[in-house]
């Protein structure tokens, strides 16, 4: 089929542009996700669409209505009867991981300049996704799917649409352009956007602040050496710096010339570029530059004009070396979606389109592309495999559903996947790449991506311990030695403040945050201790200690005690804990109270727990549920969502149960709310976005509506019964 952008482009996101009955999800050997479009009827017949395919494509699953649940446990069971159909044959639960709106631009601009094609169906579904996510009132795109339009989202996704063949006259683009110009045009885009537009050659490199690679040849002990930055930040700034120094840009062509006219309200060729470096639209600004950073940029601006060539060469050599090692350590996934596309451009720039690197990058690119109900997106990582399987596995065991005969096979499959996913070794170049050890850890997505994450290791370990040691007839796939390897990793990750961070120990001083150059994200310069991560780690350690009391038990005791002190200190005066990775106080508070319950702190015995419960109960709504907006994560105080959210209701109810809250009423009301939201087939409808990162970007965890709702309902069943019997 020839692709004619003028006639083939859908007029609105609602029109189906590919045949949805032809999409199939296939898996790589370690659980990576590949969506394929089958070309022929024969292929379709040979490989019928599964319920899993249909569900994520938003097609009717054909699953029957289940008997009306009479108890919370019945409802949990119905939930799992449905959810079991979404388990892939290898044992994990695939899922969409969309939300951020600055990832498709990297994918499409990066592929465009690297000469890496997309399939026709992919192009058309990306276009449709953008049509569906454009702001219906104002036009343009936000930094995430639920956010207001920003220059970052609008200018970049505008380019994506144009690259994929949509004409500038298309109503969606015409509207986006008006909005963009109103916000100041592409000159006012934040620094990461300036970078992508410069790569595309529609913004001048002189309009960027310097990104000096020389930092990488400073001695490692220097407090601001980039290996001390938060891993996502440094992993993005390495290829960014490399491409900046080479002033890499696409070759001029008609599209590029035209974009230079479309993106700017003023004449492109008369723009004073250096004056645009600090020009950031008010709509975009979340973390304004500090005076210290501005002063530093003034100095770096001068240095850029008289840098020392041999030093720069040495620095670029080191950066390129780190890029190659990162690719090789991660099966070309890299740490995340932004660095993925930047590394790809750097590799193609140096090694060409015929290189092995190009081929491997192209293969791994597929893992990030996900087709959902509203089109094709780029995911926040190559999936959230471990994170999702970790929660549902624990939910099954704690609710007792794991011991029901009809769930046994699915549980064993989950264990098999957890076995495959554990990282068995340190990566090849781990020391010279400044990586934290990985042997024994669980990552957030797949073993190939291969990064240790503290709480993923904690949840992975808990899931395995729960299944292997607490479910009758479960096989023991993961040896005691490997469980101990996981414990060793965790024991090496506690920060001096008692808490646990995400990927590594905190390596840099707090003041580095003053140098945060990315105006749209908060807290990205160093690691921080997070209540959520801390909880996952110490609950895992304490469960491990019960089963293996002789292994490093003194250290485990000490760590749990100091972590609990950290959690006490991290509690907010109003009584809740602030969530950095989920929305927001309900999320973090359920984690914190889980930790405190471990050391016997309950509503009756602890001032901390009492305050937390009072806080939560004060937020319960008339309808029995809780509803918080992602805005809470931006502004650091409770913000009501306009609608009650079933997942947040489950988090709050779990928190009250961890606390052994004495009054059954709030929990009963929560249970009724979550049950009332359940559909006849046992599933729950998608509600608002669930997750957050860097304070300002919302990200979807659509599997949470199964894992946490099932978990809460099953627990509540027992809890309420015990309470009535007077034994809670
Ligand atoms: C994630 C997703 C998972 C998340 C948890 C495990 C939930 C958390 O407890 C620890 C941090 C972690 C691993 C995390 C860190 C930041 C990520 C990788 C993401 C939110 C998914 C996407 C995001 C990444 C930074 C997106 C790319 C954007 C940049 C600013 C580089």
Coordinates of N, CA, C and O in Angstrom, one line a residue, residues 223-289:
X223 N 32.7 16.8 44.0 CA 31.3 16.7 44.5 C 30.3 16.8 43.4 O 29.2 16.3 43.6
X224 N 30.6 17.6 42.4 CA 29.6 17.8 41.3 C 29.9 16.9 40.1 O 29.3 17.1 39.0
X225 N 30.8 16.0 40.2 CA 31.1 15.1 39.0 C 29.8 14.4 38.6 O 29.0 14.0 39.4
X226 N 29.5 14.4 37.3 CA 28.2 13.8 36.9 C 27.9 12.4 37.3 O 26.7 12.0 37.3
X227 N 28.9 11.6 37.7 CA 28.5 10.3 38.1 C 27.7 10.3 39.4 O 27.1 9.3 39.8
X228 N 27.7 11.5 40.1 CA 27.0 11.7 41.3 C 25.6 12.2 41.1 O 24.8 12.3 42.0
X229 N 25.2 12.5 39.9 CA 23.9 13.0 39.6 C 22.9 11.8 39.6 O 23.3 10.6 39.4
X230 N 21.6 12.1 39.6 CA 20.6 11.0 39.5 C 20.9 10.3 38.2 O 21.1 10.9 37.2
X231 N 20.7 9.0 38.2 CA 21.1 8.2 37.1 C 20.4 8.6 35.8 O 21.0 8.6 34.7
X232 N 19.1 9.0 35.9 CA 18.4 9.4 34.6 C 18.9 10.6 34.1 O 19.0 10.8 32.8
X233 N 19.3 11.6 34.9 CA 19.8 12.8 34.5 C 21.1 12.7 33.8 O 21.3 13.1 32.7
X234 N 22.0 12.0 34.4 CA 23.4 11.8 33.8 C 23.3 11.0 32.5 O 24.0 11.3 31.6
X235 N 22.4 10.0 32.5 CA 22.3 9.2 31.3 C 21.8 9.9 30.1 O 22.0 9.6 29.0
X236 N 21.0 10.9 30.4 CA 20.5 11.7 29.3 C 21.5 12.8 28.9 O 21.7 13.0 27.7
X237 N 22.2 13.4 29.9 CA 23.1 14.4 29.5 C 24.4 13.9 28.8 O 25.1 14.7 28.2
X238 N 24.7 12.7 28.9 CA 25.9 12.2 28.2 C 25.7 12.3 26.7 O 26.4 13.0 26.0
X239 N 24.7 11.6 26.1 CA 24.5 11.8 24.6 C 24.1 13.2 24.2 O 24.4 13.6 23.1
X240 N 23.4 13.9 25.1 CA 23.0 15.3 24.8 C 24.3 16.1 24.6 O 24.4 16.9 23.7
X241 N 25.2 15.9 25.5 CA 26.5 16.7 25.4 C 27.2 16.3 24.1 O 27.7 17.2 23.4
X242 N 27.3 15.0 23.9 CA 28.0 14.6 22.7 C 27.4 15.2 21.4 O 28.1 15.7 20.6
X243 N 26.1 15.2 21.3 CA 25.4 15.7 20.1 C 25.5 17.2 20.0 O 25.6 17.8 19.0
X244 N 25.5 17.8 21.2 CA 25.6 19.3 21.3 C 27.0 19.7 20.7 O 27.1 20.6 19.9
X245 N 28.0 19.0 21.2 CA 29.4 19.4 20.8 C 29.6 19.2 19.3 O 30.3 19.9 18.7
X246 N 28.9 18.2 18.8 CA 29.1 18.0 17.3 C 28.1 18.8 16.6 O 28.1 18.8 15.3
X247 N 27.3 19.6 17.3 CA 26.2 20.4 16.6 C 25.5 19.5 15.6 O 25.3 20.0 14.4
X248 N 25.2 18.3 16.0 CA 24.5 17.4 15.0 C 23.2 18.0 14.6 O 22.4 18.4 15.4
X249 N 22.9 18.0 13.3 CA 21.6 18.4 12.9 C 21.2 17.7 11.6 O 22.0 17.4 10.7
X250 N 19.9 17.6 11.4 CA 19.3 17.0 10.2 C 19.7 17.9 9.0 O 19.8 19.1 9.1
X251 N 19.8 17.2 7.8 CA 20.0 18.0 6.6 C 18.8 18.8 6.3 O 17.7 18.3 6.4
X252 N 19.0 20.0 5.9 CA 17.9 20.9 5.5 C 17.1 20.2 4.4 O 17.7 19.7 3.4
X253 N 15.8 20.3 4.5 CA 15.0 19.9 3.4 C 13.7 20.7 3.4 O 13.5 21.6 4.2
X254 N 12.8 20.4 2.5 CA 11.6 21.2 2.4 C 10.8 21.3 3.7 O 10.3 22.3 4.1
X255 N 10.7 20.1 4.3 CA 9.9 20.0 5.6 C 10.5 20.9 6.6 O 9.9 21.6 7.3
X256 N 11.8 20.8 6.7 CA 12.5 21.6 7.7 C 12.4 23.1 7.5 O 12.1 23.9 8.4
X257 N 12.5 23.5 6.2 CA 12.3 24.9 5.9 C 10.9 25.3 6.3 O 10.7 26.4 6.8
X258 N 10.0 24.5 6.0 CA 8.6 24.8 6.3 C 8.4 24.9 7.8 O 7.7 25.8 8.3
X259 N 8.9 23.9 8.5 CA 8.7 24.0 10.0 C 9.3 25.2 10.6 O 8.8 25.8 11.6
X260 N 10.4 25.7 10.0 CA 11.0 27.0 10.5 C 10.0 28.1 10.4 O 10.1 29.1 11.2
X261 N 9.1 28.0 9.5 CA 8.1 29.1 9.4 C 6.9 28.8 10.3 O 6.3 29.7 10.9
X262 N 6.5 27.5 10.4 CA 5.3 27.2 11.1 C 5.5 27.3 12.7 O 4.5 27.7 13.3
X263 N 6.7 27.0 13.2 CA 6.8 27.0 14.6 C 7.0 28.3 15.3 O 6.9 28.4 16.5
X264 N 7.3 29.3 14.5 CA 7.6 30.6 15.1 C 6.7 31.7 14.6 O 6.4 31.8 13.4
X265 N 6.3 32.6 15.6 CA 5.5 33.7 15.1 C 6.4 34.8 14.4 O 5.9 35.6 13.7
X266 N 7.7 34.7 14.7 CA 8.6 35.7 14.0 C 9.4 35.1 12.9 O 9.4 33.9 12.7
X267 N 10.2 35.9 12.2 CA 11.0 35.4 11.1 C 12.2 34.6 11.7 O 13.0 35.1 12.5
X268 N 12.2 33.4 11.3 CA 13.2 32.4 11.9 C 14.6 33.0 11.7 O 15.5 32.9 12.6
X269 N 14.9 33.6 10.6 CA 16.3 33.9 10.2 C 16.7 35.2 10.9 O 17.8 35.7 10.7
X270 N 15.8 35.9 11.6 CA 16.2 37.1 12.3 C 16.2 36.9 13.8 O 16.4 37.9 14.6
X271 N 16.0 35.7 14.3 CA 16.0 35.4 15.7 C 17.4 35.6 16.3 O 18.4 35.1 15.8
X272 N 17.4 36.3 17.5 CA 18.7 36.4 18.2 C 18.8 35.1 19.1 O 18.2 35.0 20.2
X273 N 19.5 34.1 18.6 CA 19.5 32.8 19.2 C 20.0 32.8 20.7 O 19.3 32.3 21.6
X274 N 21.2 33.4 20.9 CA 21.7 33.3 22.3 C 20.7 33.9 23.3 O 20.6 33.4 24.4
X275 N 19.9 34.9 22.8 CA 18.9 35.5 23.7 C 17.8 34.6 24.1 O 17.0 34.8 25.0
X276 N 17.7 33.5 23.3 CA 16.5 32.5 23.6 C 16.9 31.4 24.6 O 16.0 30.7 25.0
X277 N 18.2 31.4 25.0 CA 18.6 30.3 25.9 C 17.8 30.3 27.2 O 17.5 29.2 27.8
X278 N 17.4 31.5 27.7 CA 16.7 31.5 29.0 C 15.2 31.8 28.7 O 14.4 32.1 29.6
X279 N 14.8 31.7 27.5 CA 13.4 32.0 27.2 C 12.5 30.7 27.3 O 12.6 29.8 26.5
X280 N 11.8 30.7 28.4 CA 11.0 29.5 28.7 C 9.6 30.0 29.0 O 9.4 30.8 29.9
X281 N 8.6 29.4 28.3 CA 7.2 29.9 28.5 C 6.7 29.6 29.9 O 7.1 28.6 30.5
X282 N 5.9 30.5 30.3 CA 5.3 30.4 31.7 C 4.5 29.1 31.9 O 4.6 28.5 32.9
X283 N 3.9 28.7 30.8 CA 3.1 27.4 30.8 C 4.0 26.2 31.1 O 3.5 25.2 31.6
X284 N 5.3 26.3 30.8 CA 6.2 25.2 30.9 C 6.9 25.1 32.2 O 7.4 24.1 32.7
X285 N 7.1 26.3 32.8 CA 8.1 26.4 33.9 C 7.7 25.8 35.1 O 6.7 26.1 35.7
X286 N 8.4 24.8 35.6 CA 8.2 24.2 36.9 C 9.3 24.4 37.8 O 9.1 24.8 39.0
X287 N 10.6 24.2 37.4 CA 11.7 24.5 38.2 C 12.5 25.6 37.5 O 13.4 25.3 36.7
X288 N 12.3 26.9 37.8 CA 13.0 27.9 37.1 C 14.5 27.8 37.5 O 14.9 27.3 38.5
X289 N 15.4 28.3 36.6 CA 16.8 28.3 36.9 C 17.1 29.1 38.1 O 16.4 30.1 38.3

